[in-house]
Coordinates of C-alpha atoms and ligand atoms in Angstrom, one line a residue:
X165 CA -47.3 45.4 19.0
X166 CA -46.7 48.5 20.1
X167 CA -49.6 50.6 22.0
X168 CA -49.5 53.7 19.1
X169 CA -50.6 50.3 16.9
X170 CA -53.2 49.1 18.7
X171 CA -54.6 52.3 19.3
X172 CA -54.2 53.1 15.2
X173 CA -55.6 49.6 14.6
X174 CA -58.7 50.4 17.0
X175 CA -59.5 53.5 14.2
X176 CA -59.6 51.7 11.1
X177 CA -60.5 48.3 10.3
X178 CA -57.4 46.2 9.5
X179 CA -56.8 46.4 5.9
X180 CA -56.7 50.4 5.4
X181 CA -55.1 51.0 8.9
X182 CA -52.2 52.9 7.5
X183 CA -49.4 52.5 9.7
X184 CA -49.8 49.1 10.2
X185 CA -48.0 47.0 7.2
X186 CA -49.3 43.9 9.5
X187 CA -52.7 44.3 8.8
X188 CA -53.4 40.9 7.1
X189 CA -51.4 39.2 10.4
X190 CA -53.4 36.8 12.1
X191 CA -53.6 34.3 14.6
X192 CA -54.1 30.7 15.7
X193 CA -54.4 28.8 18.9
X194 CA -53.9 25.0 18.9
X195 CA -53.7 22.6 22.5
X196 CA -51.9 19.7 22.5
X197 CA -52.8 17.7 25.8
X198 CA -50.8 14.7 25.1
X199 CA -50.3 11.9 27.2
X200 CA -47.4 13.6 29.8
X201 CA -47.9 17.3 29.3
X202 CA -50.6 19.4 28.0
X203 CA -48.9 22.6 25.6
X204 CA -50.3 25.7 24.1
X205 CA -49.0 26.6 20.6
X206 CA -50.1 30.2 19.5
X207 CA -48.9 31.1 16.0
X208 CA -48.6 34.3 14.3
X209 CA -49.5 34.3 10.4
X210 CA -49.3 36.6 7.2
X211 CA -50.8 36.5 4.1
X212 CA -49.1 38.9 1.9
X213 CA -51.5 38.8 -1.1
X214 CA -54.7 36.8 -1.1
X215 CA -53.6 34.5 -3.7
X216 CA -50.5 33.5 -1.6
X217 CA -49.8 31.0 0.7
X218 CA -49.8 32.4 4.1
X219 CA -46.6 32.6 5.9
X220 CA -45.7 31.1 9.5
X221 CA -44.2 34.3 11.6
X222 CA -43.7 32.9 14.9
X223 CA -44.9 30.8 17.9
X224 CA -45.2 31.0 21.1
X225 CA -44.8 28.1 23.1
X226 CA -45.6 26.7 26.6
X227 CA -46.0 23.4 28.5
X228 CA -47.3 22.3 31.8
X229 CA -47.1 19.0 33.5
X230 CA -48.5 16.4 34.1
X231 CA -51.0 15.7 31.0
X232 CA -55.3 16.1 31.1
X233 CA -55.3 12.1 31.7
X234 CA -54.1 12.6 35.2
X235 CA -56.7 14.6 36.3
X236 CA -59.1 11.7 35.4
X237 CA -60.7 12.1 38.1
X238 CA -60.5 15.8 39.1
X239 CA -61.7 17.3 35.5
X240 CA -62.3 20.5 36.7
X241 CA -58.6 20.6 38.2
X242 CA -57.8 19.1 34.6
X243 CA -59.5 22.2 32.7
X244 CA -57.8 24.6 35.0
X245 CA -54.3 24.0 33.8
X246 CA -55.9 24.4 30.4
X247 CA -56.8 28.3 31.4
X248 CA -53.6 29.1 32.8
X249 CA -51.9 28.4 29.5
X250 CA -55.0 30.4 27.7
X251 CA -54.0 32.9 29.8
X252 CA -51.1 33.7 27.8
X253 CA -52.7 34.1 24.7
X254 CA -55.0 37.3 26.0
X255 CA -51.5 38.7 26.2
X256 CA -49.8 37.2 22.9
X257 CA -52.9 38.1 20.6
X258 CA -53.9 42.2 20.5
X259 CA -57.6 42.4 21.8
X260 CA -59.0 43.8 18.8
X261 CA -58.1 40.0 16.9
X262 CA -59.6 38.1 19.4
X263 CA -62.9 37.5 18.4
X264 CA -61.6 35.9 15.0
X265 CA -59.0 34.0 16.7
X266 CA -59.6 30.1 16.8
X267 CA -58.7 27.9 19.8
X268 CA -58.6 24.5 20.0
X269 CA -57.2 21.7 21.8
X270 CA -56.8 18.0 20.5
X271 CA -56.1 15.2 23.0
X272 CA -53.8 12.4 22.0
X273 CA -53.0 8.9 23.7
X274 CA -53.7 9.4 27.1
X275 CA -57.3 10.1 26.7
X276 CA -57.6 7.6 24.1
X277 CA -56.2 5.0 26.9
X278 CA -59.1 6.4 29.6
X279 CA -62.7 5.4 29.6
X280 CA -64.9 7.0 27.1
X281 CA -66.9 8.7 30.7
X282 CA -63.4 9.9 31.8
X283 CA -62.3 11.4 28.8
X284 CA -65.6 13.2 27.9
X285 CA -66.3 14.9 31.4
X286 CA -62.5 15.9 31.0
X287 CA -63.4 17.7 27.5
X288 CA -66.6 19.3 28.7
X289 CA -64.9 21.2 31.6
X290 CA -62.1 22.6 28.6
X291 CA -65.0 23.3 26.3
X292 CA -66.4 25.4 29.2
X293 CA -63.0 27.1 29.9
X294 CA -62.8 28.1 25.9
X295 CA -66.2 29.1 25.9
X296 CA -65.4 31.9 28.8
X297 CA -62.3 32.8 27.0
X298 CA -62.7 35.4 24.6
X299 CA -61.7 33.5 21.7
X300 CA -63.0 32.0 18.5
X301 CA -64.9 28.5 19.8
X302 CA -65.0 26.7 16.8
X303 CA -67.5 23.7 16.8
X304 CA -65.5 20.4 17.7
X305 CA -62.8 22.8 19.5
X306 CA -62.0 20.0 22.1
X307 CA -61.8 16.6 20.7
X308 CA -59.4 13.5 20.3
X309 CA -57.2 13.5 17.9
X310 CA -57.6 10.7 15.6
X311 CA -54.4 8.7 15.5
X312 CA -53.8 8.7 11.8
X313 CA -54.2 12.5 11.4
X314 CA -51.9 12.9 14.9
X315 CA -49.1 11.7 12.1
X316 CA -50.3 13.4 9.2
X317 CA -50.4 16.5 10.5
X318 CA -46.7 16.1 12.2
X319 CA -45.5 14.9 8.7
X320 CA -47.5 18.2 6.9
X321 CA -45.3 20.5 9.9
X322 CA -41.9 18.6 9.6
X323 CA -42.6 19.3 5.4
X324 CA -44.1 22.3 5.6
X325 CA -41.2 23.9 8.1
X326 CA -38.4 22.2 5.6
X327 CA -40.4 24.0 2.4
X328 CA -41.0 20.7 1.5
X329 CA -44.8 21.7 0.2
X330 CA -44.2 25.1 -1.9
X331 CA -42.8 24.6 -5.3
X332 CA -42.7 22.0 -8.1
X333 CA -39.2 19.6 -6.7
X334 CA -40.9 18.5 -3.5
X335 CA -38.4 15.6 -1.6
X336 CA -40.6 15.1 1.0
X337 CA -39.5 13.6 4.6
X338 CA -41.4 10.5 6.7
X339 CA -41.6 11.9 10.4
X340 CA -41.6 9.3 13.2
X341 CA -43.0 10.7 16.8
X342 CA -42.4 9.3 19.9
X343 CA -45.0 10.0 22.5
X344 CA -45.7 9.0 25.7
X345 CA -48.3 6.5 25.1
X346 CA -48.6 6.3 21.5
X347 CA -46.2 5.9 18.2
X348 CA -46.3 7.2 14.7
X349 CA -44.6 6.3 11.7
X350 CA -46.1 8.6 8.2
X351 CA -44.2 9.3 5.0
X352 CA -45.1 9.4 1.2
X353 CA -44.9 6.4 -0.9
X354 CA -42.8 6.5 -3.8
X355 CA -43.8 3.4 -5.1
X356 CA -46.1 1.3 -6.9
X357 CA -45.4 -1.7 -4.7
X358 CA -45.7 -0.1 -1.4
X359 CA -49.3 0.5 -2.1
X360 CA -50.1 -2.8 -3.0
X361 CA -48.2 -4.1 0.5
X362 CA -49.6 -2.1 2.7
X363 CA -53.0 -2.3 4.5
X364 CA -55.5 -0.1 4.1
X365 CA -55.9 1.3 6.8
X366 CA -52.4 2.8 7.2
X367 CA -53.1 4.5 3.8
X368 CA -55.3 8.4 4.5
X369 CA -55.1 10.5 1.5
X370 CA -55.1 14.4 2.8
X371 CA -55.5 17.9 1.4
X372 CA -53.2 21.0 1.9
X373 CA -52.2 23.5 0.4
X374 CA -54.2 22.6 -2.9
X375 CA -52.3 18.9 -2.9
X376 CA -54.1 15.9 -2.6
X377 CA -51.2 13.3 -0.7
X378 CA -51.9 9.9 -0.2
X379 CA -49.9 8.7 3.0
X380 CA -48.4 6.1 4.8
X381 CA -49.5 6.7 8.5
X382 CA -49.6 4.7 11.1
X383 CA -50.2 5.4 15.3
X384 CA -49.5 2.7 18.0
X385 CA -51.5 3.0 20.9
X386 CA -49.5 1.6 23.7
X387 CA -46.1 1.8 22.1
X388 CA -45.5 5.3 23.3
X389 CA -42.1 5.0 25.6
X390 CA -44.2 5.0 29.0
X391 CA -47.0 2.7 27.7
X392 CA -43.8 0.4 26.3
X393 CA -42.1 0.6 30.4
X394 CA -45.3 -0.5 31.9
X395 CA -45.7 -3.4 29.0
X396 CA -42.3 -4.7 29.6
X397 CA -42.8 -4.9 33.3
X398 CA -45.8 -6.8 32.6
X399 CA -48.2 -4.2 34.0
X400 CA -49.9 -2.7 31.5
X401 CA -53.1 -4.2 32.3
X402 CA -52.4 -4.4 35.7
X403 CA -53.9 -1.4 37.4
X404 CA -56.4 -3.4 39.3
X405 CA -53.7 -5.2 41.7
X406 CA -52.3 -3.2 44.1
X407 CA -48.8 -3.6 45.7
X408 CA -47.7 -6.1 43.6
X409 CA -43.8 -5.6 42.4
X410 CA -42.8 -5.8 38.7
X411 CA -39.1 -6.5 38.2
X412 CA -37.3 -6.1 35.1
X413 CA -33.7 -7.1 33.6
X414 CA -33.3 -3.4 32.1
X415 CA -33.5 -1.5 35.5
X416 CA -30.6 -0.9 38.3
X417 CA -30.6 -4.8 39.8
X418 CA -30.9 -2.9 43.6
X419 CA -33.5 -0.4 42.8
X420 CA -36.9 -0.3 44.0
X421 CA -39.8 2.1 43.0
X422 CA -42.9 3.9 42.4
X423 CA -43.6 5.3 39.5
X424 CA -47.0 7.5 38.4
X425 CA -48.6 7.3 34.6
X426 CA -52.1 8.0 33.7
X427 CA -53.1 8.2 37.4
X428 CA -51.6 4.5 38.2
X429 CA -49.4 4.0 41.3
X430 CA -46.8 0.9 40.1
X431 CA -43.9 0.1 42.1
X432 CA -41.1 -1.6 40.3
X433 CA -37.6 -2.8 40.6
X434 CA -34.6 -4.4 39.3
X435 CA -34.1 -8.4 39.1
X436 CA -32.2 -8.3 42.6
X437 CA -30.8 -11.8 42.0
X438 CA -31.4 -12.6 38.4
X439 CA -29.6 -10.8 35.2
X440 CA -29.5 -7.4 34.1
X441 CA -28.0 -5.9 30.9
X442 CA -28.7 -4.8 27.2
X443 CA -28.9 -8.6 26.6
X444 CA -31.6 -9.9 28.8
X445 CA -33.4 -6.4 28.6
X446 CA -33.5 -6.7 24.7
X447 CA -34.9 -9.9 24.9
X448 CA -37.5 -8.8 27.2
X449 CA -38.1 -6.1 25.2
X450 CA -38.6 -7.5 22.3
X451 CA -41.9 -9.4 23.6
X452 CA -43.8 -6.3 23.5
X453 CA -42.7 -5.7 19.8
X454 CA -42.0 -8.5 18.0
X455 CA -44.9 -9.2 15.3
X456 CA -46.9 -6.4 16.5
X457 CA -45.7 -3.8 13.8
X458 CA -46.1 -3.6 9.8
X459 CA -42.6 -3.3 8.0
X460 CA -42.9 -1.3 4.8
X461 CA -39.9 -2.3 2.8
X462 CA -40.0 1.1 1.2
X463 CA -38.6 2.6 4.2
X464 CA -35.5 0.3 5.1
X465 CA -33.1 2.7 2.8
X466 CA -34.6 6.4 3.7
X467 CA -34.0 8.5 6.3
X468 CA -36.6 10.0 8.4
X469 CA -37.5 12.6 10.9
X470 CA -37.4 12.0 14.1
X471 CA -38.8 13.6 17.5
X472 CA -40.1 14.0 20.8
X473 CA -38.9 10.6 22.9
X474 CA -36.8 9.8 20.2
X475 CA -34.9 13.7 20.6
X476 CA -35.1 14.0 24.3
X477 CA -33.4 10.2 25.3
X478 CA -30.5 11.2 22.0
X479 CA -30.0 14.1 24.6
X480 CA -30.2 12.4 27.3
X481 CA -27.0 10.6 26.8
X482 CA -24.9 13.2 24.8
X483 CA -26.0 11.5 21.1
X484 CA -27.0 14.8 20.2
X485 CA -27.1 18.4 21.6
X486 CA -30.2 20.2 22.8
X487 CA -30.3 23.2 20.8
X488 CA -28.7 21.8 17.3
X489 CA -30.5 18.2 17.6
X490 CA -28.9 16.5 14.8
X491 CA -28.1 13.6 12.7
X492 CA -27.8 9.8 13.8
X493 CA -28.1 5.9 12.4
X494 CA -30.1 4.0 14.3
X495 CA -27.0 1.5 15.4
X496 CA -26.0 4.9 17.5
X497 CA -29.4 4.4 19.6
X498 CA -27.9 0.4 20.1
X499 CA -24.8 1.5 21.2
X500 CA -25.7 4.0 23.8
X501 CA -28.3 1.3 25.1
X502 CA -25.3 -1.3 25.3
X503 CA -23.2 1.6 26.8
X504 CA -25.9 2.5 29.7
X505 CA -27.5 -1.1 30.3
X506 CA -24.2 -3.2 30.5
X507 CA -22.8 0.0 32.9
X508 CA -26.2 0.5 34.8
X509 CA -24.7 0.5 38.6
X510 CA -22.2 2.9 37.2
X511 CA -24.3 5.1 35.0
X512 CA -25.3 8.5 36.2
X513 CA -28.8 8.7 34.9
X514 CA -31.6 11.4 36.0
X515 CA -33.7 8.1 35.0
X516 CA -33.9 4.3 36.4
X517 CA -35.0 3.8 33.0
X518 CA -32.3 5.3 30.4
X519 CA -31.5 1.7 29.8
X520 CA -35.0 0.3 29.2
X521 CA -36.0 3.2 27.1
X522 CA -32.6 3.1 24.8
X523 CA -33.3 -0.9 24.4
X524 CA -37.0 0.2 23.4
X525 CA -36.2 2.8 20.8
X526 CA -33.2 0.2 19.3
X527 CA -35.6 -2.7 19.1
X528 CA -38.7 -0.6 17.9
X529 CA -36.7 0.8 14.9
X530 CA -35.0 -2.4 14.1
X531 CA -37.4 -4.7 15.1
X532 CA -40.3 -2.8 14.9
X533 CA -40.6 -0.7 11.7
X534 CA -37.8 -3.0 10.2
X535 CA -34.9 0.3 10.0
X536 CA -31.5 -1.4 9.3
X537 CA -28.6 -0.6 11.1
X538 CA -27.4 2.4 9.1
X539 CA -30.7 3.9 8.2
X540 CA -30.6 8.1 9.1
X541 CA -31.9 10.1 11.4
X542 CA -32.9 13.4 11.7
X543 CA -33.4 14.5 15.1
X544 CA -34.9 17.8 15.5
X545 CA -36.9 19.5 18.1
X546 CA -37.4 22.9 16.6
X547 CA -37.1 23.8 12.0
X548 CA -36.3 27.8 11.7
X549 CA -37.4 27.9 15.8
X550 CA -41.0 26.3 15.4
X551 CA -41.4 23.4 17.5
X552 CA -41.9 20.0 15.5
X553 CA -45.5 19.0 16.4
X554 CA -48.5 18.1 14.7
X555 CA -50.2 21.2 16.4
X556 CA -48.8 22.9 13.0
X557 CA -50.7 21.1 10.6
X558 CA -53.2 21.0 12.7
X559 CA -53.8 24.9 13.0
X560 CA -53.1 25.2 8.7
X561 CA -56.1 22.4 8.8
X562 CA -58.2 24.4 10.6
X563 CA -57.5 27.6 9.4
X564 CA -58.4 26.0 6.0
X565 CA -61.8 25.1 7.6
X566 CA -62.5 28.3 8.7
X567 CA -61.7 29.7 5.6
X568 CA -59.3 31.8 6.9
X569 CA -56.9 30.6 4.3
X570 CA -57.4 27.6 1.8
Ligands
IDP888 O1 -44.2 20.9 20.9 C1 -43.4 20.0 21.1 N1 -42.1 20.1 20.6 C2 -41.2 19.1 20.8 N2 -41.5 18.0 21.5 C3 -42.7 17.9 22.0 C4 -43.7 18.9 21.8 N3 -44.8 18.4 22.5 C5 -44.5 17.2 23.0 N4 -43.2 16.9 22.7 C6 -42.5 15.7 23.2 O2 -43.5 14.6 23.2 C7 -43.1 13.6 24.1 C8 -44.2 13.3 25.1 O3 -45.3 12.7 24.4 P1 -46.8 13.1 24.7 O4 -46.9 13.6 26.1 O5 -47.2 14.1 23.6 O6 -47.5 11.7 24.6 P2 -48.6 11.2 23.5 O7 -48.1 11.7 22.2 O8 -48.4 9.7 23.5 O9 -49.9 11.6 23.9 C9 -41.9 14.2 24.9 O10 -40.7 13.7 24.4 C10 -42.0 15.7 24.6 O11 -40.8 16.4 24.6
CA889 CA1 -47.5 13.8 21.4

């Protein structure tokens, strides 16, 4: 916006302002403070006519490390890294819009993994930071995301970005997410049988857009790709010992480490004398997941969406590039973790654990969600430059609570 704008929008109220075609643009602020990182998402809308759907115009997007669950115990530190990001929005969104813009922010698995004390004083000092802001507090701004609505909303942004909810042929895509300490799988049944198979539980119907869908969605606390290091190292539950050294099969045999997550010192290493190599390390990782996963047949011959960990490790070892993502079978993930684990001296990694986190994604598609060899891939990180995240969904939710749009 230009300053002639703002100063023409400041004389008439927004829909006869007469230079301003924008005048039915609005705005939406959605938090993600996920288990590693904690982004801002502010998105720029239009509805055209009121019997339209609105239209996405743009998003800004930033991220800060590392995520709210580190501050555990420094909250107020916590909250502050929530304000610098807010910060940006008093310069995105044009003064005079907001009062009527909403800001929220929705926690996933890392403050589901803290205490319930820990995780509440960390809320309250965000609260407090939106309520000094000069935004739109809506009641509930700062919560915890509920799992199964962490992969409905993805799924309703993948669809949504791919036009897969406007119009009558709608092919929509299942999403699978990747987070730090939590995994989702979501897609639409197509058939009669799937229903009957699955629990219910991982069934949520949902309503958007004026469609009622009945999902598939499932989130795994503890299968994120960090939560899934510390399990096959045997630490998970292990933040009460101190100095104790886990060793594992998928990591360089001479290294030896400390590593930080959810505000846990581990230190851990590579079986010095023992074996390494995609063949132990599958083995070991396949204790974490074996049995501990529902298989819907349905999905064994369609292709999903994919994301996040899934995205950035594809990168990571030249499966895909950063800006066009792309298309892979899950044997391509097996490959590259043969390639990296059976090489791992040799291997130039930014990561000790490329190896352990390839062998994780293999054996959580195949073993995990049951994906056969040849099932596709979709990897994307951004559809028409809007960032894959549930934060989408999320904000078209809200905004549908508010009654900003319906
Ligand atoms: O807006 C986004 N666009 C694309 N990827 C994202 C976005 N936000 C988070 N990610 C990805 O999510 C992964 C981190 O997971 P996260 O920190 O959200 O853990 P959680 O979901 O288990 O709480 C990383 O791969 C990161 O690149
Ligand atoms: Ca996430």
């Amino acid at each position: 916006h230009s300053n002639r704008e703002m100063w023409f929008q400041d004389l008439f109220p927004p829909n006869t302002c007469p230079i301003n075609a924008k005048a039915n643009t609005f705005y939406g602020i959605m938090f993600d403070a996920g288990s590693t990182g904690t982004r801002i998402h502010i998105y720029t809308f239009v509805q055209k006519s009121p019997e339209k759907l609105i239209e996405l115009e743009g998003e800004i997007f930033e991220s800060v490390k590392p995520g709210l669950s580190a501050y555990a115990d420094q909250p107020e530190k916590g909250a502050e890294t929530v304000k610098r990001l807010l910060d940006m929005a008093i310069d995105a969104v044009p003064p005079h819009l907001w009062k009527k813009t909403p800001v929220v922010l929705k926690a996933t698995a890392g403050l589901r993994l803290l205490s319930e004390e820990k995780a509440q004083a960390l809320l309250l000092e965000v609260r407090e930071v939106f309520e000094e802001s000069p935004f739109l507090v809506p009641e509930d701004s700062v919560s915890i995301l509920d799992g199964s609505y962490e992969g409905i909303l993805a799924w309703i942004t993948v669809n949504f970005l791919t036009g897969q909810l406007s119009g009558q042929n709608q092919h929509t895509v299942g999403t699978l997410d990747l987070g730090g300490a939590s995994t989702q799988i979501t897609f639409l049944p197509r058939f009669e049988e799937t229903l009957k198979q699955t629990p219910g539980d991982f069934l949520t119907s949902f309503e958007m857009f004026n469609s009622t869908y009945k999902l598939y969605t499932h989130s795994y606390l503890g299968f994120g790709l960090k939560a899934a290091r510390l399990a096959t190292l045997g630490a998970l539950d292990m933040e009460a010992v101190g100095g104790q050294m886990f060793r594992s099969s998928c990591l360089p045999k001479q290294l030896e480490a400390e590593w930080h997550f959810g505000g846990v010192k581990y230190q851990y290493g590579g079986n010095k004398q023992g074996e390494t190599g995609f063949k132990p390390c599958y083995l070991e990782v396949l204790k974490v997941i074996k049995g501990k996963l529902h298989q819907p047949d349905e999905i064994r011959g369609s292709s999903f969406y994919a994301f996040s960990y899934y995205y950035d490790r594809a990168v990571d070892t030249n499966l895909i590039d950063y800006e066009e993502g792309g298309v892979l079978e899950v044997r391509d993930f097996e490959r590259k973790a043969k390639e990296v684990c059976d090489n791992m001296e040799r291997y130039n990694s930014a990561s000790p654990f490329l190896c352990m986190d390839l062998t994780y994604i293999t054996a959580l598609l195949k073993e995990g969600f049951g994906f056969r060899d040849s099932t596709l891939l979709q990897l994307t990180k951004k559809v028409n430059n809007i960032e894959t995240s549930w934060t989408l969904g999320a904000t078209f939710h809200l905004l549908q609570s508010l009654g900003i749009t319906y």
